[in-house]
Backbone as ProteinMPNN parsed JSONL, in Angstrom:
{"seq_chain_A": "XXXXXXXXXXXXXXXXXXXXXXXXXXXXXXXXXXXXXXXXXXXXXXXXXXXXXXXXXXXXXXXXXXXXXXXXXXXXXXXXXXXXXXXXXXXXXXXXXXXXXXXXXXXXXXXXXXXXXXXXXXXXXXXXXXXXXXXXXXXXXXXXXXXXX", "coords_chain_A": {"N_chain_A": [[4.953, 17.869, 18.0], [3.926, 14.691, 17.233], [4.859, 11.703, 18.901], [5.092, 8.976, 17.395], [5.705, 10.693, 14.353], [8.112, 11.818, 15.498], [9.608, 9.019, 15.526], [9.357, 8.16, 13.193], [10.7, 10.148, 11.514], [13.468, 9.848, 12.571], [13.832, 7.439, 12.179], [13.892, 7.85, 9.361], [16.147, 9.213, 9.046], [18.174, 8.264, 9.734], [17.827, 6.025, 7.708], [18.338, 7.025, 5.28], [21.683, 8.455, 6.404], [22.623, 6.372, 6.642], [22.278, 4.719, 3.845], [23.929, 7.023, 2.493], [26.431, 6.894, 3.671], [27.141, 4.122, 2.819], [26.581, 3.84, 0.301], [28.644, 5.125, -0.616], [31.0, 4.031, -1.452], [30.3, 1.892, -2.049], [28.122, 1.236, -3.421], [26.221, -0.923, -3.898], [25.578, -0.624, -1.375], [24.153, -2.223, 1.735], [21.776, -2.034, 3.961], [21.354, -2.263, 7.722], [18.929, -2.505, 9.997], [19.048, -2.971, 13.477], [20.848, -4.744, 13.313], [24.13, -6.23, 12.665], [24.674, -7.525, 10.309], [23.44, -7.018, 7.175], [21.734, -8.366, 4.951], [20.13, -8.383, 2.987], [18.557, -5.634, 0.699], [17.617, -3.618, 2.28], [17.291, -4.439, 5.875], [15.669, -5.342, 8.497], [15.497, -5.757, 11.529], [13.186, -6.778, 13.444], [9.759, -4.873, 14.769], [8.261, -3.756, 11.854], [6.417, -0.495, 10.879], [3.523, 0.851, 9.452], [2.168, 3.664, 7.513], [-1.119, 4.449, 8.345], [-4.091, 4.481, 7.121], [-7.668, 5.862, 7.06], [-10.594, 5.864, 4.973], [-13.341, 7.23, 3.869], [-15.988, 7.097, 2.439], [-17.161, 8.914, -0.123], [-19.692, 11.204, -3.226], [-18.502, 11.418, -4.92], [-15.996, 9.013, -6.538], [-13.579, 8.452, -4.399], [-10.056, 8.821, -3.991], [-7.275, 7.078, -3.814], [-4.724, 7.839, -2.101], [-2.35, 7.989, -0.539], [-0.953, 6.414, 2.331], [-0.569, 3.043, 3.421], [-1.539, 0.501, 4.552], [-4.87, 0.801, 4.127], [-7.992, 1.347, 5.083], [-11.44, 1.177, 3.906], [-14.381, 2.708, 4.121], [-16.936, 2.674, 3.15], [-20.498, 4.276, 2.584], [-22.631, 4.051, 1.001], [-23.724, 1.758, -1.214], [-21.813, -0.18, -3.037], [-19.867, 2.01, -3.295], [-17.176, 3.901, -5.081], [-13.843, 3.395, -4.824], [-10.536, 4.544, -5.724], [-7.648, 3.69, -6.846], [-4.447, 5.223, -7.646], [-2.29, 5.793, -10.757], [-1.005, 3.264, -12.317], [0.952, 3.15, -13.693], [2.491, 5.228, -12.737], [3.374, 4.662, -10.018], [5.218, 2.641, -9.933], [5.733, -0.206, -8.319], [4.487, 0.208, -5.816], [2.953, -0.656, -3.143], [-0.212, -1.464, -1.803], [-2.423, -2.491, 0.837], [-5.673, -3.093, 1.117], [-8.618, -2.968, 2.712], [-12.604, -3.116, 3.428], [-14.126, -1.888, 5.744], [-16.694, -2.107, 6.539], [-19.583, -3.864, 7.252], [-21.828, -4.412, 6.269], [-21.658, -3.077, 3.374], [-21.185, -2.838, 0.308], [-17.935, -2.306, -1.103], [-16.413, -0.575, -4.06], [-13.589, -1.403, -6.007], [-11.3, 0.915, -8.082], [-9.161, 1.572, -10.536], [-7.386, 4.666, -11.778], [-5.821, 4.085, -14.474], [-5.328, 1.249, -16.604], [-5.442, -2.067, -15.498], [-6.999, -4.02, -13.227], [-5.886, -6.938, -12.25], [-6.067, -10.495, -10.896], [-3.983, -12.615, -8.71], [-2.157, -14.682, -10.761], [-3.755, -14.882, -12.733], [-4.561, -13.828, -16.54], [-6.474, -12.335, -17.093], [-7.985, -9.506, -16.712], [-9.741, -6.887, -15.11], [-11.981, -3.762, -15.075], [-12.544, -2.737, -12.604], [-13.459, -4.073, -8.991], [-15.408, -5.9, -6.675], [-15.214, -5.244, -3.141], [-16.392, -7.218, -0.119], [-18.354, -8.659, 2.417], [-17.214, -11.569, 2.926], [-16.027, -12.283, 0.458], [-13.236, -10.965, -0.944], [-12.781, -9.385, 0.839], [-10.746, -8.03, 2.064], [-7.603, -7.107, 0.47], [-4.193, -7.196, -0.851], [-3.012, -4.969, -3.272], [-0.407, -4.553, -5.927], [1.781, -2.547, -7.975], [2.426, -3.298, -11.274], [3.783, -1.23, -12.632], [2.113, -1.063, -15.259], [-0.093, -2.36, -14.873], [-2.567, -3.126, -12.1], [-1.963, -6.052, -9.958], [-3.829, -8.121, -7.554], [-4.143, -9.43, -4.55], [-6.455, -11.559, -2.335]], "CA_chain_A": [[5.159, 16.767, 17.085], [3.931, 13.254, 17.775], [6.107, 10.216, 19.291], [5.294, 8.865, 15.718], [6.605, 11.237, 14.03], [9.471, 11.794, 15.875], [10.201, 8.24, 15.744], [9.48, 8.204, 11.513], [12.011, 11.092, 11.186], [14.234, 9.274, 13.407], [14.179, 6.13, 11.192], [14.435, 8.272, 8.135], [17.235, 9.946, 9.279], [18.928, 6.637, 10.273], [18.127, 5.581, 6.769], [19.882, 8.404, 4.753], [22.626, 8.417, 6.663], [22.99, 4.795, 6.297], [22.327, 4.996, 2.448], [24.727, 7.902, 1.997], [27.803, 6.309, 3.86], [27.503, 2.61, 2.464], [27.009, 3.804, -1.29], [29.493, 6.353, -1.272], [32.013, 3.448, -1.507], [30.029, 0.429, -2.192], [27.031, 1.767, -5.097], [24.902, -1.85, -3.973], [25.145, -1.16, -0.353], [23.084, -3.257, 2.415], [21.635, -1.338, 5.346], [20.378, -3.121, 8.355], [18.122, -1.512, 11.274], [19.343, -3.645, 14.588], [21.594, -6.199, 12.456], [25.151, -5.801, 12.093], [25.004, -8.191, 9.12], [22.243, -7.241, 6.488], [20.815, -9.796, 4.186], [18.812, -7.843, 1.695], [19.254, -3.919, 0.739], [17.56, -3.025, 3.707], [17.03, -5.584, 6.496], [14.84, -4.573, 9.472], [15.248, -7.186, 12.426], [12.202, -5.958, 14.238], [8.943, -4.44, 13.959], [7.879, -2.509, 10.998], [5.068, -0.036, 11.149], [3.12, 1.339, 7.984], [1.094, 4.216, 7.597], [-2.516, 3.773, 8.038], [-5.574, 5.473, 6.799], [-9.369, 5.299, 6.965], [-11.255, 6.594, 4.052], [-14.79, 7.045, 4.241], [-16.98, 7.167, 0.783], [-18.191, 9.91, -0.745], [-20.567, 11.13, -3.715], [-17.213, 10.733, -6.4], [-14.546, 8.205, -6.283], [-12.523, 8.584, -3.428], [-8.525, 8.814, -4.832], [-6.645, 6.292, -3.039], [-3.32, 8.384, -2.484], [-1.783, 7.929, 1.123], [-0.574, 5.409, 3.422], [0.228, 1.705, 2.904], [-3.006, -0.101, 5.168], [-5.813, 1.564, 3.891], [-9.442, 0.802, 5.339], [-12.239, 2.224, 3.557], [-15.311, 2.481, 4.873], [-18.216, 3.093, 1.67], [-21.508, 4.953, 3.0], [-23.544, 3.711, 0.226], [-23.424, 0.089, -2.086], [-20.884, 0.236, -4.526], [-19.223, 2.842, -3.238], [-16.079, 3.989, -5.571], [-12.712, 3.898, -4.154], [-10.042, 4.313, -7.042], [-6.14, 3.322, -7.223], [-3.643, 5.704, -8.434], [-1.796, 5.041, -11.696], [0.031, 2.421, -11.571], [2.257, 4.155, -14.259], [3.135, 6.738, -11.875], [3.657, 3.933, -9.065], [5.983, 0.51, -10.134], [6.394, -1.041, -7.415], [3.674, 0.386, -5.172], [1.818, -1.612, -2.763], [-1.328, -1.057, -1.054], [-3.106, -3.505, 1.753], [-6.787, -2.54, 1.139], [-9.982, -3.435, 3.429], [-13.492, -3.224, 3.519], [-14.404, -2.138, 7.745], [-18.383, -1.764, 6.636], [-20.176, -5.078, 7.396], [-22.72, -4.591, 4.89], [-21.625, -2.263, 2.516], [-20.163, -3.383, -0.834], [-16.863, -1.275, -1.894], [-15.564, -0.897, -5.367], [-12.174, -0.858, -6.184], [-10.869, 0.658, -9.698], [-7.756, 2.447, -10.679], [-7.437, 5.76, -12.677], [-5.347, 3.703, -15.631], [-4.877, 0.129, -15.889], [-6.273, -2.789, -14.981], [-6.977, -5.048, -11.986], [-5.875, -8.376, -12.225], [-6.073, -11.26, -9.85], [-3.492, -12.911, -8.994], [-2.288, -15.991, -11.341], [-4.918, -14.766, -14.046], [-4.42, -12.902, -17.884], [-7.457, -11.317, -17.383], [-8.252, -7.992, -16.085], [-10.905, -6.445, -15.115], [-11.78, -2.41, -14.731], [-13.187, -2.667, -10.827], [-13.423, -5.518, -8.226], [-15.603, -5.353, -5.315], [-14.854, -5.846, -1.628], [-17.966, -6.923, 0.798], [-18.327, -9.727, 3.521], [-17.019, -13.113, 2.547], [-15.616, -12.114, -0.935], [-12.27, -10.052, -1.358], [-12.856, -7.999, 2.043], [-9.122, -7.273, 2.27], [-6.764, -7.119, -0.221], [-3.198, -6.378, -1.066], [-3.056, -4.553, -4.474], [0.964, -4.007, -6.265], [1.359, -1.61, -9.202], [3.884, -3.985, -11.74], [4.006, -0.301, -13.804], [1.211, -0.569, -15.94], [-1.804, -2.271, -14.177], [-2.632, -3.9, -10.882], [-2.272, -7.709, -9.413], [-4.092, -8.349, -6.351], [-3.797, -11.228, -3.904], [-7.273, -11.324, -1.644]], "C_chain_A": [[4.878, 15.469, 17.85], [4.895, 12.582, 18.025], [6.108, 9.624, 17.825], [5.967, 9.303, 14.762], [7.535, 11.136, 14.27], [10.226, 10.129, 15.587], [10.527, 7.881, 14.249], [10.774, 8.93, 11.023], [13.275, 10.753, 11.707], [14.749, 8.081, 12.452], [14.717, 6.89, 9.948], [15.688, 9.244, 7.732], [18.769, 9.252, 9.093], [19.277, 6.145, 8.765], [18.865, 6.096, 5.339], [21.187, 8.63, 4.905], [23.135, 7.083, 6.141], [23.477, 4.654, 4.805], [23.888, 5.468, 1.401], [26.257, 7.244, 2.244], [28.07, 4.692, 3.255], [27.808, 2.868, 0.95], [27.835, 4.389, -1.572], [30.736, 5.365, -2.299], [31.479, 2.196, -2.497], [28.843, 0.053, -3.722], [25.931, 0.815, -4.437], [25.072, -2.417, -2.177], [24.154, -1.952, 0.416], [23.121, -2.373, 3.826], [20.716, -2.451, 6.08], [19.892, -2.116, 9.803], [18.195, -2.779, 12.407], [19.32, -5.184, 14.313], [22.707, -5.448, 12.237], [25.568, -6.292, 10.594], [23.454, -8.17, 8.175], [22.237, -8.237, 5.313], [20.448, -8.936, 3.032], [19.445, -5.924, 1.941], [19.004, -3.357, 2.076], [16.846, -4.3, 4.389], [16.613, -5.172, 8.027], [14.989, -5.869, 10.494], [14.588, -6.092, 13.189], [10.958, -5.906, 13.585], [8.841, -3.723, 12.808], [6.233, -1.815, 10.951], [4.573, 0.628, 9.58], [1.832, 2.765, 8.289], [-0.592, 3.785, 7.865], [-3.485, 4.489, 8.147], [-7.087, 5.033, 6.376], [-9.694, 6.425, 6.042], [-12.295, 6.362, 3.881], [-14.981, 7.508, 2.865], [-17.537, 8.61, 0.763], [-18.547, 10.033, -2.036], [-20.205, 11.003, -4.882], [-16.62, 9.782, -5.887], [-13.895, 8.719, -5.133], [-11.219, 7.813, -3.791], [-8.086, 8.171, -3.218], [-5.041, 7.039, -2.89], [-2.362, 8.45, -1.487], [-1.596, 6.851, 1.697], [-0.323, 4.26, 2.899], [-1.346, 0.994, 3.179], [-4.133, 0.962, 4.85], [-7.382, 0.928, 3.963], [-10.304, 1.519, 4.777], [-13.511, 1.957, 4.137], [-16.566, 3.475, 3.846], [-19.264, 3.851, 2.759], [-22.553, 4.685, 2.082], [-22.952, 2.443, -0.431], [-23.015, 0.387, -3.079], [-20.615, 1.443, -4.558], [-17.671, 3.361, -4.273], [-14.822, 4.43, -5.198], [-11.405, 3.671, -5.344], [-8.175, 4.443, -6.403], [-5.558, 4.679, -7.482], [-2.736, 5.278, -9.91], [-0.997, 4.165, -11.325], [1.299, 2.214, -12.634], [3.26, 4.935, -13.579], [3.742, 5.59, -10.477], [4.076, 2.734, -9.187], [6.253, 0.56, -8.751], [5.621, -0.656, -5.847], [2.326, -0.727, -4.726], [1.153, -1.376, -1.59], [-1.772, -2.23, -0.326], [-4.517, -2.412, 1.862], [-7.983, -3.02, 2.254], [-11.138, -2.776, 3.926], [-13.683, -3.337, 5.014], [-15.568, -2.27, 7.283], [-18.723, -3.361, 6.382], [-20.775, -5.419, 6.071], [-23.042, -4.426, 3.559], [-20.595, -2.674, 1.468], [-19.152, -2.055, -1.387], [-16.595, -1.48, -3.313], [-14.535, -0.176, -5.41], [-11.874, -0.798, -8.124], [-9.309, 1.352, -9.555], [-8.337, 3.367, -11.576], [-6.75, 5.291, -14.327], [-5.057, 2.352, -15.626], [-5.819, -0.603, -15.538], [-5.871, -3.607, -13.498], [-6.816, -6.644, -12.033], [-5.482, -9.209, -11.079], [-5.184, -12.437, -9.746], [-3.641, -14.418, -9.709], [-2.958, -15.502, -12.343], [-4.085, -13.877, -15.214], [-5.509, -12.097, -17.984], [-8.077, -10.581, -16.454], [-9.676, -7.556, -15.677], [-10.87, -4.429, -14.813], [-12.222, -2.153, -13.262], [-13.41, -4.567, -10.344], [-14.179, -4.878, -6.956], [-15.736, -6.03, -4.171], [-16.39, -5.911, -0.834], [-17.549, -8.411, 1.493], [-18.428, -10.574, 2.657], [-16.221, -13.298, 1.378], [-14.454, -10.827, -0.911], [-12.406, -8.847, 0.063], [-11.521, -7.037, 2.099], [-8.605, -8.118, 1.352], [-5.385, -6.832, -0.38], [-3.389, -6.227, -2.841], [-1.522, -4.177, -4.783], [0.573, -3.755, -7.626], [2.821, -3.027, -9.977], [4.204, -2.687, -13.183], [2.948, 0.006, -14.805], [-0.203, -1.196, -15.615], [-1.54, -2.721, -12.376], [-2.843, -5.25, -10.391], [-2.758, -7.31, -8.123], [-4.055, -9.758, -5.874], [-5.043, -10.798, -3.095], [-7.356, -12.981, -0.763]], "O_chain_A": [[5.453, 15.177, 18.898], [5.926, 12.789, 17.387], [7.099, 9.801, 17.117], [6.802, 8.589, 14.207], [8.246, 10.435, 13.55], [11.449, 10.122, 15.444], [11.622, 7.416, 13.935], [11.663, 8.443, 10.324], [14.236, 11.393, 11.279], [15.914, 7.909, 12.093], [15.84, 6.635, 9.514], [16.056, 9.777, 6.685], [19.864, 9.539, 8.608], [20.426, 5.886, 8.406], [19.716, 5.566, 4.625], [21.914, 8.941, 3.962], [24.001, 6.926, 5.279], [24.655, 4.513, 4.479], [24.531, 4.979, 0.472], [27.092, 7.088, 1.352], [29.195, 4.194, 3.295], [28.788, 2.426, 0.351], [28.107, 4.437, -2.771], [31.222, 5.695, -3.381], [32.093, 1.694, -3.438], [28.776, -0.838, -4.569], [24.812, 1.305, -4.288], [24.92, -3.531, -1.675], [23.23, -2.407, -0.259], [24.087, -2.105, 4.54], [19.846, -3.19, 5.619], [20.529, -1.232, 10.376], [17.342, -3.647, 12.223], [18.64, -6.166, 14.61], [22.651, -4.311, 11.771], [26.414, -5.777, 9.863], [22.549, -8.989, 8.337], [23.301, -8.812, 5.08], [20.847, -9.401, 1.965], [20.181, -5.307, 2.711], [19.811, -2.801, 2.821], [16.064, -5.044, 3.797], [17.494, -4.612, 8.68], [14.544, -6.957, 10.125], [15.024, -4.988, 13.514], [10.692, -6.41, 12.494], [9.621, -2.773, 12.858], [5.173, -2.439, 10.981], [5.406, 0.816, 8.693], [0.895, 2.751, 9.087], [-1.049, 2.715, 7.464], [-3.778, 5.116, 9.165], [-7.488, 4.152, 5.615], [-9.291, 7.583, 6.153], [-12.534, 5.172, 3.677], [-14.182, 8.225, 2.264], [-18.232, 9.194, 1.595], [-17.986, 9.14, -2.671], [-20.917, 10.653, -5.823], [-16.696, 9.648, -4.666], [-13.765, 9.934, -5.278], [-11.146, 6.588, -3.896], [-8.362, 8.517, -2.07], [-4.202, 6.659, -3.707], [-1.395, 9.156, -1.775], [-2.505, 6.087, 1.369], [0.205, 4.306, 1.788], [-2.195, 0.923, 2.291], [-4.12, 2.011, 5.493], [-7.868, 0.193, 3.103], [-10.15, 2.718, 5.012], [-13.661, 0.861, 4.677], [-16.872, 4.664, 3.936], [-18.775, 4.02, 3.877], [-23.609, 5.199, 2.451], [-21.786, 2.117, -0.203], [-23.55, 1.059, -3.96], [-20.925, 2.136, -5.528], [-16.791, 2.733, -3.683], [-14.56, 5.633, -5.187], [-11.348, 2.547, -5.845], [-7.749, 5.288, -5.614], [-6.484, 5.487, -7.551], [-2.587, 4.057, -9.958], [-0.354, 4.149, -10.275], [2.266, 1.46, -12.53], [4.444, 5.182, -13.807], [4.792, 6.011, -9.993], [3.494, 1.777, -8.677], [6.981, 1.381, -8.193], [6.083, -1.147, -4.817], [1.392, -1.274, -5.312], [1.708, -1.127, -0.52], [-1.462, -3.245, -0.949], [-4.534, -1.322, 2.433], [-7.564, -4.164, 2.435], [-10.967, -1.907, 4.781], [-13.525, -4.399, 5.616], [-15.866, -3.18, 8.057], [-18.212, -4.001, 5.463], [-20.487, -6.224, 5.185], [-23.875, -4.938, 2.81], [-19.395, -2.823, 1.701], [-19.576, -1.05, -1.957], [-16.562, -2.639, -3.726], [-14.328, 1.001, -5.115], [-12.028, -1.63, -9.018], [-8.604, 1.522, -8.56], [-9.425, 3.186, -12.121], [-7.059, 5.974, -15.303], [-4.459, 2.014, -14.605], [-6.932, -0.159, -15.257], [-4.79, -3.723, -12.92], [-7.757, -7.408, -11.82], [-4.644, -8.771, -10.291], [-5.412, -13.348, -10.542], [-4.584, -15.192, -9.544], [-2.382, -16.01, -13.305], [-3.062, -13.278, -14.882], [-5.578, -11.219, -18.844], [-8.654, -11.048, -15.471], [-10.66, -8.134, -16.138], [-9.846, -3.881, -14.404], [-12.121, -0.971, -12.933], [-13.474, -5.645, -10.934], [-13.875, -3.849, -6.352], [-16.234, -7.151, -4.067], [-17.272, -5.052, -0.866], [-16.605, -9.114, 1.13], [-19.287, -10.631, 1.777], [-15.703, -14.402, 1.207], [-14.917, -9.687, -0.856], [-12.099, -7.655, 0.041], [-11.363, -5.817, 2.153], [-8.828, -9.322, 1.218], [-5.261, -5.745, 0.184], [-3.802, -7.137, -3.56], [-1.1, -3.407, -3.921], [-0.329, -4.247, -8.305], [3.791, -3.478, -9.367], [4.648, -2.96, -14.298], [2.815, 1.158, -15.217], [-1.261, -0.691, -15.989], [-0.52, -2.603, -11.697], [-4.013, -5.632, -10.408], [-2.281, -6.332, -7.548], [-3.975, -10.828, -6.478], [-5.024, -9.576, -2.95], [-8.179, -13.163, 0.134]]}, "name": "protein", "num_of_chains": 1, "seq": "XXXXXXXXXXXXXXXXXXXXXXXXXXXXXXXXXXXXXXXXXXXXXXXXXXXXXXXXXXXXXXXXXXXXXXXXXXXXXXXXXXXXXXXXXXXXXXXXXXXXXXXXXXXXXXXXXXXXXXXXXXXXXXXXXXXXXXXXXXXXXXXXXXXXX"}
């Protein structure tokens, strides 16, 4: 097992326990990770680390379904890299980016639209390429997608 791991299962161990003994009593406990006094439900004084995955293009859509930082990396122009519902995911948020210099990505979702933030209007794809939207964060608000780029 990786140091990673071990150190994930370690946190999530930490945070269960935590969970289990504050709500037993309290229902709107506050856990803190190296804070005796948390602030917020959970309050991290420190680093935080996030999954992170490279997804390379291929000859369908490539399903966006893993990690938090997600780099994709197209193989052809207007490559299709697609969301998950964002039915199935309130409150899900992705940090997207475009590694290929030259290569234009498209981003859609499977349901739902893409909207930018501040705007009423949607669109069904958005695409990432040098100078324009390279990196993104994308959040599900339940039934489509806001992005901030």
């Amino acid at each position: 097992m990786s140091k990673r791991t071990l150190k994930m299962n370690r946190l999530i161990t930490i945070l269960i326990l935590g969970l289990v003994c504050f709500n037993v009593d309290f229902g709107l406990a506050q856990v803190g990770i190296n804070t005796t006094t948390p602030l917020s439900t959970l309050d991290i004084n420190g680093n935080l680390s996030v999954k992170n995955v490279t997804l390379t293009g291929s000859s369908s859509a490539t399903l966006i379904s893993d990690g938090v930082y997600i780099s994709v990396a197209p193989q052809a122009t207007d490559q299709e890299f697609r969301l998950p519902s964002p039915v199935s995911f309130p409150g899900r948020i992705y940090i997207i980016r475009n590694i290929q210099n030259s290569i234009t990505a498209k981003l859609t979702t499977t349901v739902g639209l893409l909207f930018p933030k501040g705007s009423t209007t949607g669109s069904t794809e958005i695409f990432m390429y040098e100078g324009s939207k390279r990196s993104i964060i994308a959040i599900s608000d339940g039934l489509n997608w806001t992005y901030f780029d």
